[in-house]
PDB file of C-alpha atoms in Angstrom:
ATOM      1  CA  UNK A   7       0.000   0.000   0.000  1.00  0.00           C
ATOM      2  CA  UNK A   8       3.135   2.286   0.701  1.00  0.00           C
ATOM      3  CA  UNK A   9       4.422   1.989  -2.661  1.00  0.00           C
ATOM      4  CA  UNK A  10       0.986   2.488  -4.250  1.00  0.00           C
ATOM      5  CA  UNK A  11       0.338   5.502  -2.629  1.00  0.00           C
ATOM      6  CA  UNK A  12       4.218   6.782  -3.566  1.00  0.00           C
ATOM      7  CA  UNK A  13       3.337   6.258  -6.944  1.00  0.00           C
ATOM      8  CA  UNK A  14       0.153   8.280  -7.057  1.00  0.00           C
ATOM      9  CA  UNK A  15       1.775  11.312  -4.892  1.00  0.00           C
ATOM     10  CA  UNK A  16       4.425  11.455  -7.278  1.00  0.00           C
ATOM     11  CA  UNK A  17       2.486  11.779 -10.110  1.00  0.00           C
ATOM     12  CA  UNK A  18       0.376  14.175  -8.358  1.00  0.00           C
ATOM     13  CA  UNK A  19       2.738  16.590  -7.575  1.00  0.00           C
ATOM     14  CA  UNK A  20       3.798  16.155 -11.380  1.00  0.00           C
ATOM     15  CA  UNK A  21       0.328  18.360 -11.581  1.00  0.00           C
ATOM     16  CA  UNK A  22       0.895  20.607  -8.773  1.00  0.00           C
ATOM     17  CA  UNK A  23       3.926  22.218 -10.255  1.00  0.00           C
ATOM     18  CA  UNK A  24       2.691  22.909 -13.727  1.00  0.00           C
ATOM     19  CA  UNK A  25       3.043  26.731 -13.347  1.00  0.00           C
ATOM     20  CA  UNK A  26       4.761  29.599 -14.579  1.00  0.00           C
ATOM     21  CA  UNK A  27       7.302  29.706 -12.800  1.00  0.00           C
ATOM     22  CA  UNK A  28       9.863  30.555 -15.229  1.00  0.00           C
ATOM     23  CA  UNK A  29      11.697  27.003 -15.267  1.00  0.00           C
ATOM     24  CA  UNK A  30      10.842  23.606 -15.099  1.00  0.00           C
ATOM     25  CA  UNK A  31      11.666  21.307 -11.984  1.00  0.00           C
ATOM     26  CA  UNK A  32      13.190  18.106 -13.115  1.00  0.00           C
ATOM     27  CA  UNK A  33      15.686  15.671 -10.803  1.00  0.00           C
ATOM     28  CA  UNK A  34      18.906  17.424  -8.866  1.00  0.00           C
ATOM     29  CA  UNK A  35      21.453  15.193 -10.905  1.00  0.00           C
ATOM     30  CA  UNK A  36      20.370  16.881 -14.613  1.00  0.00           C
ATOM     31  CA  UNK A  37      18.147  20.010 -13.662  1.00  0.00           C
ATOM     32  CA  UNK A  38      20.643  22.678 -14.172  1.00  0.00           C
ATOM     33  CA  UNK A  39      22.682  22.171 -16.404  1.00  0.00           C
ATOM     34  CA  UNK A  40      20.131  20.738 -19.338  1.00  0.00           C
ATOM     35  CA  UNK A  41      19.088  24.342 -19.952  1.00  0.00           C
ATOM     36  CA  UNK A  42      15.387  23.561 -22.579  1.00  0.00           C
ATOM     37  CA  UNK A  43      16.238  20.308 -22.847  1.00  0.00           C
ATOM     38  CA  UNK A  44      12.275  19.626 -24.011  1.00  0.00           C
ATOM     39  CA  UNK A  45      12.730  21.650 -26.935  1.00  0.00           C
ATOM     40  CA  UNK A  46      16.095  19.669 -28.685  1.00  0.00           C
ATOM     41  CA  UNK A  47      16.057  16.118 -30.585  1.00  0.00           C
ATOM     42  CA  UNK A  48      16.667  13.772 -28.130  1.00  0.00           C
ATOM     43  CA  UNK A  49      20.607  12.290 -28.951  1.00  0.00           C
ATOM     44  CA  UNK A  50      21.922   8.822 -29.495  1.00  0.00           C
ATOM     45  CA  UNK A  51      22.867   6.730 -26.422  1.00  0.00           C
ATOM     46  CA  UNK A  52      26.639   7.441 -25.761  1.00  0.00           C
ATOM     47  CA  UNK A  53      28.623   4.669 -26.119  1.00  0.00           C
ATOM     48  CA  UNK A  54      30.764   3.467 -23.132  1.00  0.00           C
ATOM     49  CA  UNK A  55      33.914   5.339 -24.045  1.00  0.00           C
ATOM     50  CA  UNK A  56      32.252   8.488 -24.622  1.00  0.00           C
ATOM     51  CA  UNK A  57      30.805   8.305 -21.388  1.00  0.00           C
ATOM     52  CA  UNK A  58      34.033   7.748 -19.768  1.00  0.00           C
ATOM     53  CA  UNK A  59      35.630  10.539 -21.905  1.00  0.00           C
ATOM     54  CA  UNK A  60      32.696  12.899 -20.843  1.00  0.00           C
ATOM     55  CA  UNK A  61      33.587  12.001 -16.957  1.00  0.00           C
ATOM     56  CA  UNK A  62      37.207  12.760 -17.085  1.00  0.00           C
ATOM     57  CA  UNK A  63      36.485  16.049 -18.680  1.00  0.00           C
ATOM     58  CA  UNK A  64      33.880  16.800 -15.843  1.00  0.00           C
ATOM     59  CA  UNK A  65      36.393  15.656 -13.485  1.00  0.00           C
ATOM     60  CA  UNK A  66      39.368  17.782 -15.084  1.00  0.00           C
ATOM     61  CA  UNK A  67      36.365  20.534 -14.773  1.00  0.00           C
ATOM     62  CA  UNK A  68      35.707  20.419 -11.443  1.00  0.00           C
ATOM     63  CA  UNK A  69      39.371  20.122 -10.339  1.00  0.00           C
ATOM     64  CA  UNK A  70      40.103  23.549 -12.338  1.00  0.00           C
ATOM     65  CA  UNK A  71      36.955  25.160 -10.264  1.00  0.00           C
ATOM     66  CA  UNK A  72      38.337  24.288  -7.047  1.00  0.00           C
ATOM     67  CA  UNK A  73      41.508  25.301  -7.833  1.00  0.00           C
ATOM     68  CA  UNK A  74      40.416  28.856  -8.907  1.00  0.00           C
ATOM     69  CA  UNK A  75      37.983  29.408  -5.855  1.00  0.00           C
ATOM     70  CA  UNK A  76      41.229  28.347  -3.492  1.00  0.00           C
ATOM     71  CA  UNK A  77      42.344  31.391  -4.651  1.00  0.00           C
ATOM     72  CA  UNK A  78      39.026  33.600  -5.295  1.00  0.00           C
ATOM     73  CA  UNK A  79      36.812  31.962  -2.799  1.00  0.00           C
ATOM     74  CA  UNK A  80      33.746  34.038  -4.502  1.00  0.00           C
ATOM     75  CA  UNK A  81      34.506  33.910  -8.064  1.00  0.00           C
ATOM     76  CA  UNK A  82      30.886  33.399  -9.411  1.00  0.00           C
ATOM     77  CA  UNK A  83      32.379  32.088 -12.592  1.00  0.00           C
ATOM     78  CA  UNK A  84      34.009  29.447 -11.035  1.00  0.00           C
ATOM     79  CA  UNK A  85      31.061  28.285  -8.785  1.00  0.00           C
ATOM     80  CA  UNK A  86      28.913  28.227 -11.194  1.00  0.00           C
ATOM     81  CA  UNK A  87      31.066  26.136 -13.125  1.00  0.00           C
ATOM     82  CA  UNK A  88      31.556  23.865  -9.985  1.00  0.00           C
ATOM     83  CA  UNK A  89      27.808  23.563  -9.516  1.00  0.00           C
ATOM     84  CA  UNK A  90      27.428  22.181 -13.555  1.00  0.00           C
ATOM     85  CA  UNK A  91      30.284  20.043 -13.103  1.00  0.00           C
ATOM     86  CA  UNK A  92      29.054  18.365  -9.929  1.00  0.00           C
ATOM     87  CA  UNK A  93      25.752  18.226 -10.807  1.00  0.00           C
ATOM     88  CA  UNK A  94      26.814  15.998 -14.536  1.00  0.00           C
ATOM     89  CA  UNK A  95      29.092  14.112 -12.353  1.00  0.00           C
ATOM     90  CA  UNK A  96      26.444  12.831  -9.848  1.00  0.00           C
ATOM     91  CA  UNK A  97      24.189  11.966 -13.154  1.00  0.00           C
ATOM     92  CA  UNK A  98      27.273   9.666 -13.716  1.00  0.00           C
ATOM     93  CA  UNK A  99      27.628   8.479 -10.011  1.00  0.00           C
ATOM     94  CA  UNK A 100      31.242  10.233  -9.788  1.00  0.00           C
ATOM     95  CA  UNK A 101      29.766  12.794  -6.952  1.00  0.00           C
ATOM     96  CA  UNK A 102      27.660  13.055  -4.107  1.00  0.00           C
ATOM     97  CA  UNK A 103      24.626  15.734  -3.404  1.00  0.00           C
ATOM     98  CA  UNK A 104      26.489  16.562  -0.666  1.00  0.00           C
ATOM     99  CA  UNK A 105      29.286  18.421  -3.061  1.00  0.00           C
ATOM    100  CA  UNK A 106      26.948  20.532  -4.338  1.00  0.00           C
ATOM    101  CA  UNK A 107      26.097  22.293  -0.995  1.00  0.00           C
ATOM    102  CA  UNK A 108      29.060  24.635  -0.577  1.00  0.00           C
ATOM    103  CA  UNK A 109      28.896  26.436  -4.049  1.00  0.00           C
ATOM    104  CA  UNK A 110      25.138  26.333  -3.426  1.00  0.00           C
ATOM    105  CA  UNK A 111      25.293  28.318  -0.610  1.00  0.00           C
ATOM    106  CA  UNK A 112      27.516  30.834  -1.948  1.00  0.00           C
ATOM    107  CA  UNK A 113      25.552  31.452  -4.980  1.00  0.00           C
ATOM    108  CA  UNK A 114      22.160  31.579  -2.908  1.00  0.00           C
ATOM    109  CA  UNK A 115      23.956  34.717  -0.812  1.00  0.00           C
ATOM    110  CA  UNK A 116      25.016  36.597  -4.040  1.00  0.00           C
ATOM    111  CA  UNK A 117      21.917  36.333  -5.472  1.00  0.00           C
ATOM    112  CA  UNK A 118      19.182  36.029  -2.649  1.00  0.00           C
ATOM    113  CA  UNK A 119      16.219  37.731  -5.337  1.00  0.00           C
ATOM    114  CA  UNK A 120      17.106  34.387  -7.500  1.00  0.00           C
ATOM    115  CA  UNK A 121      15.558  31.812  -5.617  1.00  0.00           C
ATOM    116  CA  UNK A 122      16.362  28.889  -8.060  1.00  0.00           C
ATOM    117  CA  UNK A 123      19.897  28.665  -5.789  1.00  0.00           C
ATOM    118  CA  UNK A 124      17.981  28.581  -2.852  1.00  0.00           C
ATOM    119  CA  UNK A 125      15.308  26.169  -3.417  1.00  0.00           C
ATOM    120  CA  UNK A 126      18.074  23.480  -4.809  1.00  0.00           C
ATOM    121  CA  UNK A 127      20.218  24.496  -1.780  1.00  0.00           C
ATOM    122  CA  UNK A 128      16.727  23.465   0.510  1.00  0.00           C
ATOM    123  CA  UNK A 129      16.122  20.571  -1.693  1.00  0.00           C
ATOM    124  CA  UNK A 130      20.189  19.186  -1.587  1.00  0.00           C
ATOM    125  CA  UNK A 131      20.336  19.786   2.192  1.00  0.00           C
ATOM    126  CA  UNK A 132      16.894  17.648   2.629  1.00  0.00           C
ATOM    127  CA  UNK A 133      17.978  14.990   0.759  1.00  0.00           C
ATOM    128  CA  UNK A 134      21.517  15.136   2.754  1.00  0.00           C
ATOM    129  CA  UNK A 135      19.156  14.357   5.804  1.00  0.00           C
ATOM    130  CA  UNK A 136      19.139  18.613   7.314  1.00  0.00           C
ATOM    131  CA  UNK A 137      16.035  18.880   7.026  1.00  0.00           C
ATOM    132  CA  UNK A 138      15.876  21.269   9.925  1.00  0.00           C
ATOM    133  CA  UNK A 139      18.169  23.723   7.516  1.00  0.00           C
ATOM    134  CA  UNK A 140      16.254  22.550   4.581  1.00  0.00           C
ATOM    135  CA  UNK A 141      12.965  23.851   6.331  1.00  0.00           C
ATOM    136  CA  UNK A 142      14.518  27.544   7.441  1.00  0.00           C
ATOM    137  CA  UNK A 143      15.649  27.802   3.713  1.00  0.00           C
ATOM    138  CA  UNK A 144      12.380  27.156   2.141  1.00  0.00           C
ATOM    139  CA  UNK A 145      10.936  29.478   4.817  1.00  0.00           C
ATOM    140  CA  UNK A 146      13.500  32.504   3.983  1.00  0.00           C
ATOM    141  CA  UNK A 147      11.968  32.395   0.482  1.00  0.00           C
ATOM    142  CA  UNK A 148       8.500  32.102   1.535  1.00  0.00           C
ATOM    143  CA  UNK A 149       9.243  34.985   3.699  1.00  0.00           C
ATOM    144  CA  UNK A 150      10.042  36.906   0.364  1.00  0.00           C
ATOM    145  CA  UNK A 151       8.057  35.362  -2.080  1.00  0.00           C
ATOM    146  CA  UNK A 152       5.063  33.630  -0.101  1.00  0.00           C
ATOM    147  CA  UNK A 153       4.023  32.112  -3.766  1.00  0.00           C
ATOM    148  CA  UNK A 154       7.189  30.650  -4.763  1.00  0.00           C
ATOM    149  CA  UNK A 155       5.518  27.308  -5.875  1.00  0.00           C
ATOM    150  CA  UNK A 156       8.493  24.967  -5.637  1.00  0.00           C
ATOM    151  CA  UNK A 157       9.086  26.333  -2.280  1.00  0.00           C
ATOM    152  CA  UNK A 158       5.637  25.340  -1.058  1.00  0.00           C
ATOM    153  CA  UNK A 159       5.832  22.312  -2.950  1.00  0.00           C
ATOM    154  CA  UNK A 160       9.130  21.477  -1.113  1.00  0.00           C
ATOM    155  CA  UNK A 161       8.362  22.497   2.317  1.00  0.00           C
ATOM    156  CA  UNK A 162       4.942  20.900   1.598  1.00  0.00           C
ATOM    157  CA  UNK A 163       6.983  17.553   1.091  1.00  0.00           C
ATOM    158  CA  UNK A 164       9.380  18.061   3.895  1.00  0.00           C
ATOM    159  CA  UNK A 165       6.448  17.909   6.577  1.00  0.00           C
ATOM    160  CA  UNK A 166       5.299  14.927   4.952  1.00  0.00           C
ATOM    161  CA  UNK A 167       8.358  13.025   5.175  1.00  0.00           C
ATOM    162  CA  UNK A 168       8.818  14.199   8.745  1.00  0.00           C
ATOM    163  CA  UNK A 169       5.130  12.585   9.215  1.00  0.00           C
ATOM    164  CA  UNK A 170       3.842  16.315   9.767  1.00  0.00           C
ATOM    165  CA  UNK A 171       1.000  16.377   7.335  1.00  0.00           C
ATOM    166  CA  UNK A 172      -1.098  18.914   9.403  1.00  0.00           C
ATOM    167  CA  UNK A 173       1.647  21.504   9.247  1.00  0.00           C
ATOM    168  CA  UNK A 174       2.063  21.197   5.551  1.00  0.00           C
ATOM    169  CA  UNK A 175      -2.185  21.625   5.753  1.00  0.00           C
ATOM    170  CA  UNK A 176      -1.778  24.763   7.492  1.00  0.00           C
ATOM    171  CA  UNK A 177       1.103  25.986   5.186  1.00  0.00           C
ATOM    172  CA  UNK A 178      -0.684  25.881   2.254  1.00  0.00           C
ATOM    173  CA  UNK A 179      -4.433  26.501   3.743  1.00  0.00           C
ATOM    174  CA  UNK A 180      -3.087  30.064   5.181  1.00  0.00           C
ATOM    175  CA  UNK A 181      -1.231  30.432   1.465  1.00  0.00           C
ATOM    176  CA  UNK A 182      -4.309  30.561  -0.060  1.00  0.00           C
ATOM    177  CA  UNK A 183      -5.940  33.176   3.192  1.00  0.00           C
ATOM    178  CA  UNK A 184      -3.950  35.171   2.005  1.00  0.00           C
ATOM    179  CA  UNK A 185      -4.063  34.872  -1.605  1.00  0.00           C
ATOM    180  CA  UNK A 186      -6.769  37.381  -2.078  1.00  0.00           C
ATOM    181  CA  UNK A 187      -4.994  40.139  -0.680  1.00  0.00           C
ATOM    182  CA  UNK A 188      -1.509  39.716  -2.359  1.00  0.00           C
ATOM    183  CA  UNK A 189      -3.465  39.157  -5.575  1.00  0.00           C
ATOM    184  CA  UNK A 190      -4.911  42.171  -5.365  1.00  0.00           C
ATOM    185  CA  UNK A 191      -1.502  44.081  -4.633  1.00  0.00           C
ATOM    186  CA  UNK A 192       0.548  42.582  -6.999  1.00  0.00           C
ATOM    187  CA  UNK A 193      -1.576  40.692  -9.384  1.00  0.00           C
ATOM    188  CA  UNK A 194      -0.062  36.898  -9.848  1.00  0.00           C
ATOM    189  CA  UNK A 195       1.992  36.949  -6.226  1.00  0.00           C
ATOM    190  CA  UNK A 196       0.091  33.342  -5.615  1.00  0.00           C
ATOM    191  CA  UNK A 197      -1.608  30.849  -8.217  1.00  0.00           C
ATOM    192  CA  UNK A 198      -4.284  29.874  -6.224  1.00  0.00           C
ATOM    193  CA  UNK A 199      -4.835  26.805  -8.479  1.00  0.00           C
ATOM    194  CA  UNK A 200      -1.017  25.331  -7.809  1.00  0.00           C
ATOM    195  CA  UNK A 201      -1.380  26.085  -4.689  1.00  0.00           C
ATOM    196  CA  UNK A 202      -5.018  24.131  -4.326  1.00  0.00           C
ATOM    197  CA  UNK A 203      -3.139  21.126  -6.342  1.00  0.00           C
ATOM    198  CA  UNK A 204      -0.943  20.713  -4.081  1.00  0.00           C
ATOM    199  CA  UNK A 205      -2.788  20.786  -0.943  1.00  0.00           C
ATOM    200  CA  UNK A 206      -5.220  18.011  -2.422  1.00  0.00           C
ATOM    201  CA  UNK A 207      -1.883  16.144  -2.992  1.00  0.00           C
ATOM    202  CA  UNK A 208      -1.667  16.270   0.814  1.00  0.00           C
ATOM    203  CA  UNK A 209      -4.696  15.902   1.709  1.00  0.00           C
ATOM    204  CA  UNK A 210      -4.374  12.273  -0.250  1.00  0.00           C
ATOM    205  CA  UNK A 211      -0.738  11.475   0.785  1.00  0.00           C
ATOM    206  CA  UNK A 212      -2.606  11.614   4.323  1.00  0.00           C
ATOM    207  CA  UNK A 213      -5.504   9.563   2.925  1.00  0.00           C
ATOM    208  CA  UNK A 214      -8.131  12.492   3.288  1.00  0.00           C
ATOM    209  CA  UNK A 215      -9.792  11.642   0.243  1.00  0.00           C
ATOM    210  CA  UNK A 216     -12.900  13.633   0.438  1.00  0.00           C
ATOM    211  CA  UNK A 217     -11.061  17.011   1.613  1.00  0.00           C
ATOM    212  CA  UNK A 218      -8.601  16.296  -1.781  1.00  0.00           C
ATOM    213  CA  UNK A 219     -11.687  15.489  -4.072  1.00  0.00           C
ATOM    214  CA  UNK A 220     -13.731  19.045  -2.501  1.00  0.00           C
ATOM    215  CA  UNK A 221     -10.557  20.869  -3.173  1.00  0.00           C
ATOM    216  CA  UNK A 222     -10.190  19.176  -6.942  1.00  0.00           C
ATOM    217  CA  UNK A 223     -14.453  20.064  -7.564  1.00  0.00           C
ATOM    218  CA  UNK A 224     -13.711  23.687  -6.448  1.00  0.00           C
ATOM    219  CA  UNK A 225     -10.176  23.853  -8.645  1.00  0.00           C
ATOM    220  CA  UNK A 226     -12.530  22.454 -11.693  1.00  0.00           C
ATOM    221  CA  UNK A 227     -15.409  24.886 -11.118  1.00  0.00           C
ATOM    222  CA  UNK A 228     -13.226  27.784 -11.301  1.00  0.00           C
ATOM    223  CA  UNK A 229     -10.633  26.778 -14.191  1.00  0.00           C
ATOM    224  CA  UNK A 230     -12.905  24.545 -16.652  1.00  0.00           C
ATOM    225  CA  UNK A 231     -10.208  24.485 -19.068  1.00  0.00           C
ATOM    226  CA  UNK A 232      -7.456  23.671 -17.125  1.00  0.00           C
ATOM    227  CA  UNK A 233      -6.792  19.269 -17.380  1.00  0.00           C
ATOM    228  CA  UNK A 234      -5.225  19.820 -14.012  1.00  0.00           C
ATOM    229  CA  UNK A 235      -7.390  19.265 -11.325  1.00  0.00           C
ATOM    230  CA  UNK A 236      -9.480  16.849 -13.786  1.00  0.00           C
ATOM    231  CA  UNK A 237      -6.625  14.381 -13.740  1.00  0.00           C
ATOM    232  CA  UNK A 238      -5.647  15.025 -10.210  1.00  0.00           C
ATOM    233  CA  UNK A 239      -9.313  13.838  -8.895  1.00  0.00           C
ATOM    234  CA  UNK A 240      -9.213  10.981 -11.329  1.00  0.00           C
ATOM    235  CA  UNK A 241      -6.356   9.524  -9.418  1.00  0.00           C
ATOM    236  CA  UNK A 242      -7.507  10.062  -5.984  1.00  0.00           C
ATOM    237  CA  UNK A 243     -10.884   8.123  -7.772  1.00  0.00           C
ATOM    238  CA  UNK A 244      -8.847   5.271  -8.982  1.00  0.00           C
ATOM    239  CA  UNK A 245      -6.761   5.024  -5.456  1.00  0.00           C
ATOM    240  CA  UNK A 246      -9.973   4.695  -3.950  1.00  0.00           C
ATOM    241  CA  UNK A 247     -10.938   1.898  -6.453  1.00  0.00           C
ATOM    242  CA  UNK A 248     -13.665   3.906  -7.874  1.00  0.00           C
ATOM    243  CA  UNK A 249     -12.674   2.893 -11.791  1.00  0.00           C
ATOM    244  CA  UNK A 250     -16.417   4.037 -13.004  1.00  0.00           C
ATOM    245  CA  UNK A 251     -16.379   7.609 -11.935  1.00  0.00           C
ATOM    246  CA  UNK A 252     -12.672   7.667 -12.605  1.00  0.00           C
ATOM    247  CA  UNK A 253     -12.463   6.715 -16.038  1.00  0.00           C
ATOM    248  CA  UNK A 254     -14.844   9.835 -17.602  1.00  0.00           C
ATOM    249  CA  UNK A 255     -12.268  12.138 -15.531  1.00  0.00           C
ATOM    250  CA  UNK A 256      -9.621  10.864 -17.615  1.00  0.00           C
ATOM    251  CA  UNK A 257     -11.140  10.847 -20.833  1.00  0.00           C
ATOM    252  CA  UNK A 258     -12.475  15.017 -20.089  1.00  0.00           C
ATOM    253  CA  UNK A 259      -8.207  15.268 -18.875  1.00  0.00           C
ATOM    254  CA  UNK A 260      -7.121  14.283 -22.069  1.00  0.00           C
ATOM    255  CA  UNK A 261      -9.397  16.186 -24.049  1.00  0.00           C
ATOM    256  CA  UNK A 262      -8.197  19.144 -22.200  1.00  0.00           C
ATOM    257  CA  UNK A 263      -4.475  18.541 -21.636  1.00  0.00           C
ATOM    258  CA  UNK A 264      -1.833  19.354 -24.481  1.00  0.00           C
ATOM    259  CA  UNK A 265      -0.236  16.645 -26.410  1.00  0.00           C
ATOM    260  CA  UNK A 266       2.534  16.394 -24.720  1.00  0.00           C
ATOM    261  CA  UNK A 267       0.741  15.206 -21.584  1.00  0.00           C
ATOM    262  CA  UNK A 268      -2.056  13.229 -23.160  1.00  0.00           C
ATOM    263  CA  UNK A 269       0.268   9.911 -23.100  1.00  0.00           C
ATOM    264  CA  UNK A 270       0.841  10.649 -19.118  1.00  0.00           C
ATOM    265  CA  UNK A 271      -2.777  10.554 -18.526  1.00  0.00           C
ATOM    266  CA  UNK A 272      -3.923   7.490 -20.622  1.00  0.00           C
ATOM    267  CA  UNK A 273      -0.712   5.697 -18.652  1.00  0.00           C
ATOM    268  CA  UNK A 274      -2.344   6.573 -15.316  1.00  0.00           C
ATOM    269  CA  UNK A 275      -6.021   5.852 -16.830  1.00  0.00           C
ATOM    270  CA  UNK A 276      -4.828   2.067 -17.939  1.00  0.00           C
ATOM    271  CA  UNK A 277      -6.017   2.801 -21.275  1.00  0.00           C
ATOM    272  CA  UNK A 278      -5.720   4.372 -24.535  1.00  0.00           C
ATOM    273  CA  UNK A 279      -8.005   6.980 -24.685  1.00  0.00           C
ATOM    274  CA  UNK A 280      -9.004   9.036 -27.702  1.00  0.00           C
ATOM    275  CA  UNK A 281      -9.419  12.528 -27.247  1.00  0.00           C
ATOM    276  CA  UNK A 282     -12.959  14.083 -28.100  1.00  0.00           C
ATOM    277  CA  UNK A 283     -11.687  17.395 -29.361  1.00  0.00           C
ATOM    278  CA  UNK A 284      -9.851  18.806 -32.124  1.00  0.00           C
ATOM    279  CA  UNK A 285      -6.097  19.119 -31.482  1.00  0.00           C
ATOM    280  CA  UNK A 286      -6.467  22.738 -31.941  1.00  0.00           C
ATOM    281  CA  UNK A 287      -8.492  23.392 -29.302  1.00  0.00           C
ATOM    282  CA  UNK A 288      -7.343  25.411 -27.366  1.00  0.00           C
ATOM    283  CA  UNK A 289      -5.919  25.315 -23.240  1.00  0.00           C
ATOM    284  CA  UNK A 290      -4.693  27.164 -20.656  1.00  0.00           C
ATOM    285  CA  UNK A 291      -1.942  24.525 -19.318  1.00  0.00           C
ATOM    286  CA  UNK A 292       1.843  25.162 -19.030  1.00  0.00           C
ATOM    287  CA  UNK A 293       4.968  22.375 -19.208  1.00  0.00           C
ATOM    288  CA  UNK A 294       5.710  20.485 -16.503  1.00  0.00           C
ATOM    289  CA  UNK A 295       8.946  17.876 -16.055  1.00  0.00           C
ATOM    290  CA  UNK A 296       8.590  14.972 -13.661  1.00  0.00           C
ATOM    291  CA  UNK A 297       9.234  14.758 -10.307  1.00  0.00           C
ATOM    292  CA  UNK A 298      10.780  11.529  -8.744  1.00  0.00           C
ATOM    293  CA  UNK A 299      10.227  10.271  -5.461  1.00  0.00           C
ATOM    294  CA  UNK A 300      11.753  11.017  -3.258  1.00  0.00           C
ATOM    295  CA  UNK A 301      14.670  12.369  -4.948  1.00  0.00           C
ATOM    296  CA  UNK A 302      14.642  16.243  -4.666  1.00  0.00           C
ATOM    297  CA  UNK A 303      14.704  18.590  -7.909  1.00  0.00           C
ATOM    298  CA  UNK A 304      16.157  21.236  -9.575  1.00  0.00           C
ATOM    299  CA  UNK A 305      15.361  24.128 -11.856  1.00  0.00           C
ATOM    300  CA  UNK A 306      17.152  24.700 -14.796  1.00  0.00           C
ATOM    301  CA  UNK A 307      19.744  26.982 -15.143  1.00  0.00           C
ATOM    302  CA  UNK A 308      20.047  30.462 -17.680  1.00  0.00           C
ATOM    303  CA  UNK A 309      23.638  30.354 -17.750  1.00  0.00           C
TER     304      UNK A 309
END
């Protein structure tokens, strides 16, 4: 039953980040460095020797960082080129999570108004087992940026590993108290509809069905077009074993979703579904990348 339920939280919170948030989350190990990765050819599988060439140079890389920042201990150049380098080397299994900390952390205090540092710093030092630090990091951004969705979404996650789920409730039930407010301030400070996704994503992890499937109805009422919330009470239908009122969710998520997600969908549905509408019919959706469990995640870099 553990594993079951794993599976469908990680493919919820696939749904609760699909905002525009100005890069995608994907896992720690590729995330930075594979700058629009979605929109090139996929390339050949490297051979074995052109794997091992690619690691040396990574290695020879990193070495040259380290041996620059010995002398410039802030040279930004340098740790970001550190940060690229260890990040392709743990892809390879030639580097730990752990190495990525230190240059983290430096690059998070240069550039506090770019939270993409900060969040991967929260998400490395979680997965390190600080969760404590973790926590206080995803809280100085919150403090900042109270919508920053991958920092709810990762705090979110950190009081559900720690077995907190009410806390994580409360996080994102005041978020959206508040939304209102800050919306009307700064128009688009909080997406109320992430936000709502990923509180029904708790609400299941903590087998609350009903509270996730109310939150899901009122996410549908308000965004019709949006394959989002469809999809997301779909699953918590299916979990519940509840195939019949499941399976019309799924086909109405696939008629709304956009291509590329249409193949995610039928894979959770079980079947192939054909969609009822024409393919240029329009939605309101935006990319997402998956999100392993319980591996943390990474945006992508601009440099």
């Amino acid at each position: 039953m553990v594993d079951k339920r794993r599976g469908f939280v990680g493919v919820v919170l696939v749904l609760a980040v699909i905002a525009f948030v100005g890069f995608s989350m994907g896992p720690l190990i590729s995330g930075i460095v594979e700058n629009n990765q979605s929109k090139r050819q996929p390339a050949p599988a490297p051979t074995q020797s052109a794997q091992t060439a690619k690691q040396s140079d990574l290695q020879a890389q990193a070495r040259g960082y380290e041996l620059v920042l010995q002398r410039e201990p802030d040279n930004e150049t340098a740790l970001k080129g550190l940060l690229q380098a260890k990040l392709e080397l743990i892809r390879f299994k030639q580097a730990e999570i752990k190495d990525v900390i230190e240059p983290l952390e430096k690059l998070a205090k240069k550039h506090p108004e770019d939270t993409r540092y900060s969040i991967l710093l929260a998400q490395a030092k979680a997965y390190t087992g600080d969760q404590e630090s973790a926590a206080q990091t995803y809280r100085t951004v919150l403090a900042s940026q109270p919508g920053d969705i991958q920092a709810l979404q990762g705090l979110a996650n950190l009081f559900l590993q720690q077995k907190r789920p009410e806390a994580a409730i409360g996080l994102l039930q005041d978020t959206l108290q508040s939304a209102t407010n800050l919306n009307q301030t700064t128009p688009g400070t909080i997406d109320e509809l992430s936000v709502q996704l990923i509180l029904g994503q708790v609400y299941a992890e903590d087998q609350r069905y009903d509270e996730a499937l109310a939150i899901y109805d009122e996410a549908i009422k308000n965004n019709e077009q949006d394959f989002r919330p469809v999809f997301a009470k779909a699953l918590v239908l299916k979990e519940q074993g509840n195939t019949e009122e499941a399976e019309p969710l799924f086909v109405k998520a696939v008629d709304l979703a956009p291509a590329a997600y249409k193949d995610q969908i039928q894979k959770q549905a079980g079947k192939t579904i054909a969609p009822a509408k024409s393919p240029e019919t329009p939605t309101n959706s935006a990319p997402a990348t998956e999100i392993p469990e319980p591996r943390p995640s990474a945006p992508e870099s601009n440099n």
